[in-house]
Amino acid sequence: MGFVVIYIVEDDVSVRDAIARMFESLELSCTAFADGESFLSDASPRIDDTVFVDLHLPGLAGSDLIEKVAALDEAPQIVAISGQPLWKITRDLPKITTTPVVRKPLKEQDLLVYV
Amino acid sequence: MVSSSCLHSVLDTAVNGIIVIDDNGTILIYNRACENMFGYKSAEVVGKNVNTLMPSAIAKQHDQFIRNYLKSGDPKVVGIGREVVGRHKDGTEIPIELSVGEAQTESGHQFIGVLKDLRATKEYEERLRVLQSNLVTMTRVNALDEMGAAIAHEVNQPLTALMLYLQTAARRARAADQPDDPMISLMDKAVVEAERAGQIIQRMRNFVERQAPQCIGTGLATLIDDCLELVRVGHEADDVEFISTFVDYNYQLELDSVQIQQILVNLIRNAGEAVKDQPVKQVVVSVERDDDNVFVKVMDTGPGLDEEAVSHLFKAFTGTKRRGLGIGLAISRSIAQNHGGDLLVEPYEEGKGATFTLRLPVNSKATS
Ligand SMILES: Nc1ncnc2c1ncn2[C@@H]1O[C@H](COP(=O)(O)OP(=O)(O)O)[C@@H](O)[C@H]1O
Ligand SMILES: [Mg+2]
């Protein structure tokens, strides 16, 4: 069954690039998207994959994207990333899922535990 | 000669309270306005000493006051007028503006008191004062919070990238064929420093985190009226008309009233500034509703805002005025968004003023 892919959905250019470079340097296969819409139209995540979703996205909100991805058959592992205060995160995150949240600023260890 | 019944109907039509006493302090005339003011019927007090209508401390001395005046002719209130305190039948004290005249009649010396009930005015002034001071305090607190949150958020992104770049670079340096140890040590130090900056940001965020909106049921129409009143105070000189068309005083909404007031006061104040030099000076606040949202619109007859102006309207720290009560549009918008709503400006239309729309969600509470 092919290799595992890591997806990143993050609107900030440098954060997106830095995360992608970090995974690449560890020889993990990684694809990055600037918004939820392009992720949904171009990516086909599988059950062993991991999707990192920034909660603060233009257009389709991070929380809505998480809900959509979680609803897929064979949904991948989803991890939310956010720089927002805690009360905003708890307000925005869909209540049904138990998505883990990594808060910015973060270190590579914070992301690596999920892959 | 005016008939006595005519005189009584004149007395009873008067808006102010009118009391006539003789030189013993006995009440001779007590009109209908007094009945409302003091809660006593005319029949209950006519013939009694006027000190019935005073708090006991003053009541005790009043007869003496009259005697002193009659003896010395030195007026403390006659012909001068002053603010005094009366006592209602139920015991509550009433602020009164009192002016007193005197007359020599066949039946002796009489004093005529005209009384204006200051309760409404006082309450109103007090309410406005409280509103204003709440707003000032909240504005300061909010501006600080928002600035803190903005900095935390803006710095967060580059810091995250910086940390990951450094860690990745350090790992690469370690993996090289001939590792450059001094270089690796420098990069490790840089990582530690980036981490330190991250901790500062986190502390700052924890500080701001307590400030989720405190939402309670609030009458929207009253809230809008209050905001208009607050802004009107500063516009007494120029004839700007501030109007609210929303009169559903039963309509309640879950919101943080002080925060929403700040937004509306800023919008109404901006609108008031914009119409100052226009031929028609009007600011209208209206409300529209659908199933999920309430839209509070602030419309003015000013010059409007073209696309160019709109493009940097909501950027942080761009306001022109040094702040007294005001908060800028950037903070206004972020408060609206913290409520799960938004603040938008309607597209420019030639010849029309500006319209700002504050959207607030109806049932979803902003707090978790
Ligand atoms: N209703 C309006 N009509 C025209 N210009 C406006 C209006 N509201 C805001 N502006 C413009 O936007 C600017 C920024 O407003 P704001 O962020 O509230 O800061 P401040 O009021 O302190 O200048 C104002 O200085 C004004 O030039
Ligand atoms: Mg302003």
Coordinates of C-alpha atoms and ligand atoms in Angstrom, one line a residue:
Chain A
M1 CA 0.0 0.0 0.0
G2 CA 2.3 2.9 -1.1
F3 CA 3.9 5.2 1.3
V4 CA 2.5 7.6 3.9
V5 CA 1.8 11.2 2.8
I6 CA 1.7 14.2 5.1
Y7 CA -0.6 17.0 4.0
I8 CA -0.3 20.6 5.2
V9 CA -3.1 23.2 4.8
E10 CA -1.7 26.5 6.0
D11 CA -2.2 30.0 4.5
D12 CA 1.0 31.6 5.8
V13 CA 3.6 31.1 3.1
S14 CA 6.7 30.8 5.4
V15 CA 5.0 28.6 8.0
R16 CA 3.9 26.3 5.1
D17 CA 7.3 26.3 3.5
A18 CA 9.1 25.7 6.8
I19 CA 6.9 22.7 7.8
A20 CA 7.2 21.2 4.3
R21 CA 11.0 21.6 4.3
M22 CA 11.2 20.0 7.8
F23 CA 9.3 16.9 6.7
E24 CA 11.3 16.7 3.4
S25 CA 14.6 16.8 5.3
L26 CA 13.4 13.8 7.2
E27 CA 12.6 12.1 3.9
L28 CA 8.9 12.1 4.5
S29 CA 6.6 12.7 1.6
C30 CA 4.7 15.9 2.1
T31 CA 2.3 18.1 0.1
A32 CA 1.3 21.6 1.1
F33 CA -1.9 23.7 0.3
A34 CA -2.6 27.3 0.9
D35 CA -6.4 26.8 1.6
G36 CA -9.0 24.2 2.2
E37 CA -10.6 24.4 -1.2
S38 CA -7.5 23.4 -3.1
F39 CA -6.8 20.6 -0.7
L40 CA -10.3 19.2 -1.2
S41 CA -10.1 19.4 -5.0
D42 CA -6.5 18.2 -5.4
A43 CA -5.6 15.8 -2.5
S44 CA -6.8 12.3 -1.9
P45 CA -5.7 11.5 1.6
R46 CA -5.8 7.9 2.8
I47 CA -6.3 6.3 6.1
D48 CA -2.5 6.1 7.0
D49 CA -1.9 9.7 6.0
T50 CA -1.8 12.7 8.3
V51 CA -3.4 16.1 7.5
F52 CA -2.2 19.2 9.4
V53 CA -4.9 21.9 9.2
D54 CA -4.4 25.5 10.3
L55 CA -7.6 26.6 11.9
H56 CA -7.3 30.2 10.7
L57 CA -7.7 29.9 6.9
P58 CA -9.1 32.2 4.3
G59 CA -12.3 31.0 2.6
L60 CA -13.4 27.6 3.9
A61 CA -12.6 27.7 7.6
G62 CA -10.2 25.2 9.1
S63 CA -12.9 23.8 11.4
D64 CA -15.2 23.1 8.4
L65 CA -12.4 21.5 6.5
I66 CA -11.7 19.2 9.4
E67 CA -15.3 18.3 9.6
K68 CA -15.3 17.4 5.9
V69 CA -12.1 15.4 6.0
A70 CA -13.2 13.6 9.1
A71 CA -16.4 12.6 7.3
L72 CA -14.5 10.8 4.5
D73 CA -14.5 7.0 4.4
E74 CA -11.1 5.8 5.6
A75 CA -10.4 9.3 7.0
P76 CA -6.8 10.2 7.6
Q77 CA -5.4 11.3 10.9
I78 CA -6.1 15.0 11.4
V79 CA -4.2 17.5 13.5
A80 CA -5.2 21.1 13.9
I81 CA -2.7 23.9 14.2
S82 CA -3.6 27.2 15.6
G83 CA -2.1 30.4 16.9
Q84 CA -5.4 31.6 18.4
P85 CA -6.3 31.9 22.0
L86 CA -7.7 28.8 23.6
W87 CA -11.3 30.0 23.9
K88 CA -11.4 30.7 20.2
I89 CA -10.0 27.2 19.4
T90 CA -12.6 25.5 21.6
R91 CA -15.3 27.6 20.0
D92 CA -14.2 26.9 16.5
L93 CA -13.3 23.2 16.6
P94 CA -16.1 20.9 15.7
K95 CA -17.4 19.3 18.9
I96 CA -17.9 15.8 17.5
T97 CA -14.3 15.1 16.6
T98 CA -11.4 14.7 19.1
T99 CA -8.9 16.5 16.9
P100 CA -5.6 17.1 18.6
V101 CA -4.4 20.7 18.5
V102 CA -0.9 21.9 18.2
R103 CA -0.5 25.6 19.1
K104 CA 1.9 28.0 17.5
P105 CA 4.6 28.9 18.1
L106 CA 5.7 25.3 17.8
K107 CA 8.9 23.2 17.5
E108 CA 9.4 20.3 15.1
Q109 CA 8.9 17.8 18.0
D110 CA 5.3 19.1 18.4
L111 CA 4.6 17.9 14.8
L112 CA 6.8 14.9 14.6
V113 CA 4.9 13.0 17.4
Y114 CA 2.0 12.7 14.9
V115 CA 3.9 11.0 12.0
Chain B
M1 CA -60.2 89.5 39.9
V2 CA -59.4 85.9 39.0
S3 CA -61.8 83.4 40.4
S4 CA -60.5 80.8 42.9
S5 CA -61.5 77.9 40.7
C6 CA -59.7 79.4 37.8
L7 CA -56.6 79.9 40.0
H8 CA -56.8 76.2 41.1
S9 CA -56.9 75.0 37.5
V10 CA -53.9 77.1 36.6
L11 CA -52.1 75.6 39.6
D12 CA -53.0 72.1 38.6
T13 CA -51.9 72.6 35.0
A14 CA -48.5 73.7 36.0
V15 CA -45.7 71.2 35.3
N16 CA -43.7 72.3 38.4
G17 CA -44.8 71.8 41.9
I18 CA -46.2 74.9 43.6
I19 CA -46.6 75.3 47.4
V20 CA -47.8 78.3 49.3
I21 CA -47.2 78.5 53.0
D22 CA -47.9 81.1 55.7
D23 CA -45.4 82.5 58.1
N24 CA -45.8 79.5 60.4
G25 CA -44.9 77.1 57.7
T26 CA -48.5 75.8 57.3
I27 CA -49.3 74.6 53.8
L28 CA -52.1 76.7 52.2
I29 CA -51.8 75.5 48.6
Y30 CA -50.3 72.3 47.2
N31 CA -50.9 71.6 43.5
R32 CA -51.2 68.4 41.5
A33 CA -47.6 68.3 40.4
C34 CA -46.7 68.1 44.1
E35 CA -49.0 65.2 44.6
N36 CA -46.9 63.2 42.0
M37 CA -43.7 64.4 43.4
F38 CA -44.3 63.7 47.1
G39 CA -46.9 61.0 47.0
Y40 CA -49.2 62.9 49.4
K41 CA -52.7 64.0 48.2
S42 CA -53.5 67.7 48.7
A43 CA -56.0 66.9 51.4
E44 CA -53.4 65.0 53.4
V45 CA -51.0 68.0 53.7
V46 CA -52.9 71.2 53.4
G47 CA -53.0 72.6 56.9
K48 CA -49.9 70.7 58.0
N49 CA -46.5 72.1 58.4
V50 CA -44.5 72.1 55.2
N51 CA -41.7 70.3 57.0
T52 CA -43.7 67.1 56.5
L53 CA -42.2 67.2 53.0
M54 CA -38.6 67.4 54.2
P55 CA -36.0 64.9 55.5
S56 CA -36.0 65.0 59.4
A57 CA -32.7 66.8 59.7
I58 CA -33.9 69.8 57.8
A59 CA -37.5 69.5 59.0
K60 CA -36.4 70.2 62.5
Q61 CA -34.8 73.5 61.6
H62 CA -37.3 74.8 59.1
D63 CA -39.5 76.8 61.4
Q64 CA -36.4 78.5 62.7
F65 CA -35.3 79.3 59.2
I66 CA -38.6 81.1 58.6
R67 CA -38.3 83.0 61.9
N68 CA -34.7 84.0 61.2
Y69 CA -35.7 85.4 57.8
L70 CA -38.7 87.3 59.1
K71 CA -36.5 88.8 61.8
S72 CA -33.3 89.6 59.8
G73 CA -34.7 89.9 56.2
D74 CA -31.5 88.0 55.3
P75 CA -32.5 85.6 52.5
K76 CA -31.1 82.1 52.3
V77 CA -33.5 80.9 49.6
V78 CA -36.1 83.6 49.1
G79 CA -35.5 85.2 45.7
I80 CA -32.3 83.1 45.2
G81 CA -33.4 79.6 44.5
R82 CA -31.3 76.5 45.2
E83 CA -31.1 72.8 45.1
V84 CA -32.8 71.2 48.1
V85 CA -33.8 67.8 49.2
G86 CA -37.4 66.8 49.8
R87 CA -38.9 63.6 51.2
H88 CA -41.4 61.5 49.5
K89 CA -44.3 59.8 51.4
D90 CA -42.5 56.5 51.2
G91 CA -39.4 58.0 52.8
T92 CA -37.1 58.3 49.8
E93 CA -35.3 61.6 49.3
I94 CA -36.0 63.7 46.2
P95 CA -33.6 66.2 44.7
I96 CA -35.5 69.4 44.0
E97 CA -34.7 72.7 42.5
L98 CA -36.6 75.2 44.6
S99 CA -37.3 78.9 44.1
V100 CA -39.2 80.9 46.6
G101 CA -41.0 84.2 46.4
E102 CA -42.9 86.1 49.1
A103 CA -46.1 88.1 49.3
Q104 CA -47.8 90.3 51.9
T105 CA -51.5 89.5 51.9
E106 CA -54.4 90.6 54.1
S107 CA -54.1 87.3 56.0
G108 CA -50.3 87.8 56.6
H109 CA -46.9 87.0 55.1
Q110 CA -46.9 84.1 52.6
F111 CA -44.2 82.3 50.8
I112 CA -44.7 80.8 47.3
G113 CA -42.4 77.9 46.4
V114 CA -41.9 76.6 42.9
L115 CA -40.4 73.1 42.8
K116 CA -38.8 71.2 40.0
D117 CA -38.3 67.5 40.4
L118 CA -34.6 66.7 39.5
R119 CA -34.9 63.0 39.9
A120 CA -35.3 62.3 36.2
T121 CA -32.4 64.7 35.3
K122 CA -30.2 63.3 38.0
E123 CA -30.8 59.7 37.1
Y124 CA -30.2 60.5 33.5
E125 CA -26.9 62.3 34.2
E126 CA -25.8 59.5 36.5
R127 CA -26.6 56.8 33.9
L128 CA -24.8 58.6 31.2
R129 CA -21.8 59.1 33.5
V130 CA -21.7 55.4 34.3
L131 CA -22.0 54.5 30.6
Q132 CA -19.2 56.8 29.7
S133 CA -16.8 55.6 32.4
N134 CA -17.5 52.0 31.6
L135 CA -16.7 52.7 28.0
V136 CA -13.5 54.5 28.8
T137 CA -12.3 51.7 31.0
M138 CA -13.3 48.9 28.6
T139 CA -11.8 50.8 25.7
R140 CA -8.4 50.9 27.4
V141 CA -8.5 47.3 28.4
N142 CA -9.7 46.2 25.0
A143 CA -7.2 48.2 23.1
L144 CA -4.4 46.7 25.2
D145 CA -5.8 43.2 24.8
E146 CA -6.3 43.6 21.1
M147 CA -2.8 44.9 20.6
G148 CA -1.4 42.1 22.7
A149 CA -3.4 39.5 20.7
A150 CA -2.4 41.1 17.4
I151 CA 1.2 41.1 18.3
A152 CA 1.1 37.6 19.6
H153 CA -0.6 36.4 16.4
E154 CA 1.5 38.4 14.0
V155 CA 4.8 37.4 15.6
N156 CA 3.7 33.8 16.0
Q157 CA 3.8 33.0 12.3
P158 CA 7.3 34.2 11.5
L159 CA 8.5 32.7 14.8
T160 CA 7.1 29.3 13.9
A161 CA 8.7 29.4 10.5
L162 CA 12.0 30.5 12.1
M163 CA 12.1 27.8 14.6
L164 CA 11.4 25.0 12.0
Y165 CA 13.9 26.4 9.6
L166 CA 16.6 26.5 12.3
Q167 CA 15.8 23.0 13.6
T168 CA 15.9 21.6 10.0
A169 CA 19.1 23.4 9.2
A170 CA 20.7 22.2 12.5
R171 CA 19.7 18.6 11.7
R172 CA 21.2 18.9 8.2
A173 CA 24.4 20.3 9.6
R174 CA 24.7 17.4 11.9
A175 CA 24.1 14.9 9.1
A176 CA 26.8 16.3 7.0
D177 CA 29.9 14.2 6.1
Q178 CA 32.2 16.4 8.1
P179 CA 30.0 18.1 10.7
D180 CA 31.0 21.7 11.5
D181 CA 30.8 21.6 15.3
P182 CA 31.1 25.4 16.0
M183 CA 28.3 26.0 13.4
I184 CA 26.1 23.3 15.0
S185 CA 26.6 24.8 18.4
L186 CA 25.6 28.3 17.0
M187 CA 22.4 26.9 15.5
D188 CA 21.5 25.1 18.7
K189 CA 21.9 28.4 20.5
A190 CA 19.7 30.1 18.0
V191 CA 17.0 27.4 18.5
V192 CA 17.1 28.1 22.3
E193 CA 16.6 31.8 21.7
A194 CA 13.7 31.2 19.3
E195 CA 12.2 29.0 22.0
R196 CA 12.5 31.8 24.5
A197 CA 10.7 34.2 22.2
G198 CA 8.0 31.6 21.8
Q199 CA 7.5 31.4 25.5
I200 CA 7.1 35.2 25.7
I201 CA 4.5 35.0 23.1
Q202 CA 2.7 32.2 25.0
R203 CA 2.7 34.2 28.2
M204 CA 1.3 37.2 26.4
R205 CA -1.4 35.0 24.9
N206 CA -2.3 33.5 28.3
F207 CA -2.7 37.0 29.6
V208 CA -5.1 37.9 26.8
E209 CA -6.9 34.6 26.9
R210 CA -9.1 35.4 29.9
Q211 CA -10.9 38.0 27.8
A212 CA -13.6 35.9 26.0
P213 CA -16.7 38.0 25.5
Q214 CA -19.1 38.0 28.5
C215 CA -22.4 37.4 26.8
I216 CA -25.7 38.1 28.6
G217 CA -29.2 38.9 27.3
T218 CA -29.3 42.5 26.3
G219 CA -32.1 44.7 24.9
L220 CA -30.8 45.7 21.5
A221 CA -33.0 48.8 21.0
T222 CA -31.9 50.3 24.4
L223 CA -28.3 49.5 23.7
I224 CA -28.5 51.4 20.4
D225 CA -30.3 54.3 22.1
D226 CA -27.5 54.5 24.7
C227 CA -24.9 54.6 22.1
L228 CA -26.6 57.4 20.2
E229 CA -27.0 59.3 23.4
L230 CA -23.3 58.9 24.2
V231 CA -22.3 60.3 20.8
R232 CA -24.9 63.1 20.9
V233 CA -23.3 64.6 24.0
G234 CA -20.3 65.5 21.8
H235 CA -22.4 66.9 19.0
E236 CA -24.6 69.4 20.8
A237 CA -23.0 72.3 18.9
D238 CA -23.4 71.1 15.3
D239 CA -26.9 70.1 14.3
V240 CA -26.2 66.5 13.4
E241 CA -29.3 64.3 13.6
F242 CA -28.8 60.9 15.2
I243 CA -31.7 58.5 14.7
S244 CA -32.5 54.9 15.5
T245 CA -35.3 53.3 13.6
F246 CA -35.2 50.1 15.7
V247 CA -38.0 50.3 18.4
D248 CA -38.6 46.6 19.3
Y249 CA -37.7 47.1 22.9
N250 CA -38.6 43.5 23.8
Y251 CA -35.9 42.1 21.5
Q252 CA -33.1 40.5 23.4
L253 CA -29.8 39.3 22.2
E254 CA -26.9 37.4 23.8
L255 CA -23.9 39.7 23.7
D256 CA -21.2 41.5 25.6
S257 CA -23.0 44.8 25.8
V258 CA -20.0 47.0 26.6
Q259 CA -18.0 45.5 23.7
I260 CA -20.8 45.9 21.3
Q261 CA -21.4 49.4 22.5
Q262 CA -17.8 50.3 21.8
I263 CA -18.2 49.2 18.2
L264 CA -21.4 51.1 17.7
V265 CA -20.1 54.2 19.4
N266 CA -17.1 54.2 17.1
L267 CA -19.3 53.7 14.0
I268 CA -21.8 56.4 15.1
R269 CA -19.0 58.8 16.0
N270 CA -17.2 58.2 12.8
A271 CA -20.4 58.8 10.9
G272 CA -21.1 62.0 12.9
E273 CA -17.6 63.3 12.0
A274 CA -18.2 62.4 8.3
V275 CA -21.5 64.4 8.0
K276 CA -20.2 67.5 9.9
D277 CA -19.7 69.6 6.8
Q278 CA -22.5 68.2 4.7
P279 CA -25.7 70.0 3.8
V280 CA -27.7 67.1 5.2
K281 CA -26.3 65.9 8.5
Q282 CA -27.9 62.7 9.4
V283 CA -26.8 59.4 11.0
V284 CA -29.4 56.6 11.0
V285 CA -29.1 53.3 12.8
S286 CA -31.3 50.5 11.7
V287 CA -31.6 46.8 12.3
E288 CA -32.4 43.9 10.0
R289 CA -32.8 40.3 11.0
D290 CA -32.7 36.9 9.4
D291 CA -32.8 33.4 11.0
D292 CA -29.2 33.3 12.0
N293 CA -28.0 36.9 12.2
V294 CA -28.8 40.4 13.3
F295 CA -27.5 43.2 11.1
V296 CA -27.0 46.6 12.8
K297 CA -26.5 49.2 10.1
V298 CA -25.0 52.6 10.6
M299 CA -25.8 54.9 7.7
D300 CA -24.7 58.5 7.2
T301 CA -25.1 61.3 4.7
G302 CA -21.4 62.0 4.5
P303 CA -19.1 61.8 1.5
G304 CA -18.9 57.9 1.7
L305 CA -15.9 55.7 1.3
D306 CA -14.5 54.7 -2.0
E307 CA -12.7 51.4 -2.8
E308 CA -9.3 52.9 -2.1
A309 CA -10.3 54.1 1.3
V310 CA -12.0 50.9 2.2
S311 CA -8.9 48.9 1.3
H312 CA -7.0 50.1 4.4
L313 CA -9.9 50.9 6.6
F314 CA -9.7 47.8 8.8
K315 CA -5.9 47.6 9.1
A316 CA -4.6 47.8 12.6
F317 CA -3.2 51.1 13.9
T318 CA -4.3 53.3 11.0
G319 CA -6.8 55.6 12.8
T320 CA -6.3 59.3 12.6
K321 CA -7.7 60.5 15.9
R322 CA -5.9 60.3 19.1
R323 CA -8.3 58.3 21.2
G324 CA -10.5 59.5 23.9
L325 CA -13.4 57.2 24.0
G326 CA -12.8 55.8 20.6
I327 CA -11.5 52.5 19.4
G328 CA -10.6 52.1 15.7
L329 CA -12.3 50.0 13.1
A330 CA -9.6 47.3 13.2
I331 CA -10.4 46.6 16.9
S332 CA -14.1 47.0 16.3
R333 CA -13.9 44.3 13.6
S334 CA -11.9 41.9 15.8
I335 CA -14.4 42.4 18.6
A336 CA -17.2 41.6 16.2
Q337 CA -15.4 38.5 15.1
N338 CA -14.8 37.4 18.6
H339 CA -18.6 37.4 18.9
G340 CA -18.8 35.1 15.9
G341 CA -20.0 38.1 13.8
D342 CA -18.3 40.6 11.5
L343 CA -18.0 44.2 10.6
L344 CA -18.4 45.2 7.0
V345 CA -18.7 48.3 4.9
E346 CA -21.2 48.4 2.1
P347 CA -19.8 49.1 -1.4
Y348 CA -19.4 52.7 -2.5
E349 CA -22.3 54.3 -4.3
E350 CA -21.9 57.7 -5.9
G351 CA -23.7 60.4 -4.0
K352 CA -24.4 58.2 -1.0
G353 CA -22.9 58.3 2.4
A354 CA -21.2 55.3 4.1
T355 CA -23.0 52.4 5.5
F356 CA -21.3 50.1 8.0
T357 CA -22.9 46.8 8.9
L358 CA -22.3 45.0 12.2
R359 CA -23.4 41.4 11.9
L360 CA -24.0 39.4 15.1
P361 CA -25.1 35.8 15.3
V362 CA -28.4 35.2 16.9
N363 CA -28.2 32.0 18.8
S364 CA -24.7 30.7 18.7
K365 CA -23.0 31.9 21.9
A366 CA -19.6 33.3 21.4
T367 CA -18.2 31.7 24.6
S368 CA -17.7 28.0 24.8
Ligands
LIG1 N1 -18.7 56.8 8.1 C1 -17.6 57.2 7.5 N2 -17.5 58.1 6.5 C2 -16.4 58.5 6.0 N3 -15.1 58.2 6.5 C3 -15.1 57.3 7.5 C4 -16.3 56.8 8.1 N4 -15.9 56.0 9.1 C5 -14.6 56.0 9.1 N5 -14.1 56.8 8.2 C6 -12.6 57.0 7.9 O1 -11.9 55.9 8.4 C7 -10.9 56.4 9.3 C8 -10.6 55.4 10.4 O2 -11.6 55.2 11.3 P1 -11.3 54.6 12.7 O3 -10.6 53.3 12.5 O4 -12.6 54.6 13.5 O5 -10.2 55.6 13.4 P2 -10.4 57.1 13.9 O6 -11.9 57.3 14.0 O7 -9.7 57.2 15.2 O8 -9.8 57.9 12.8 C9 -11.5 57.7 9.9 O9 -10.5 58.6 10.3 C10 -12.2 58.3 8.6 O10 -11.3 58.9 7.8
MG2 MG -13.3 56.0 15.0

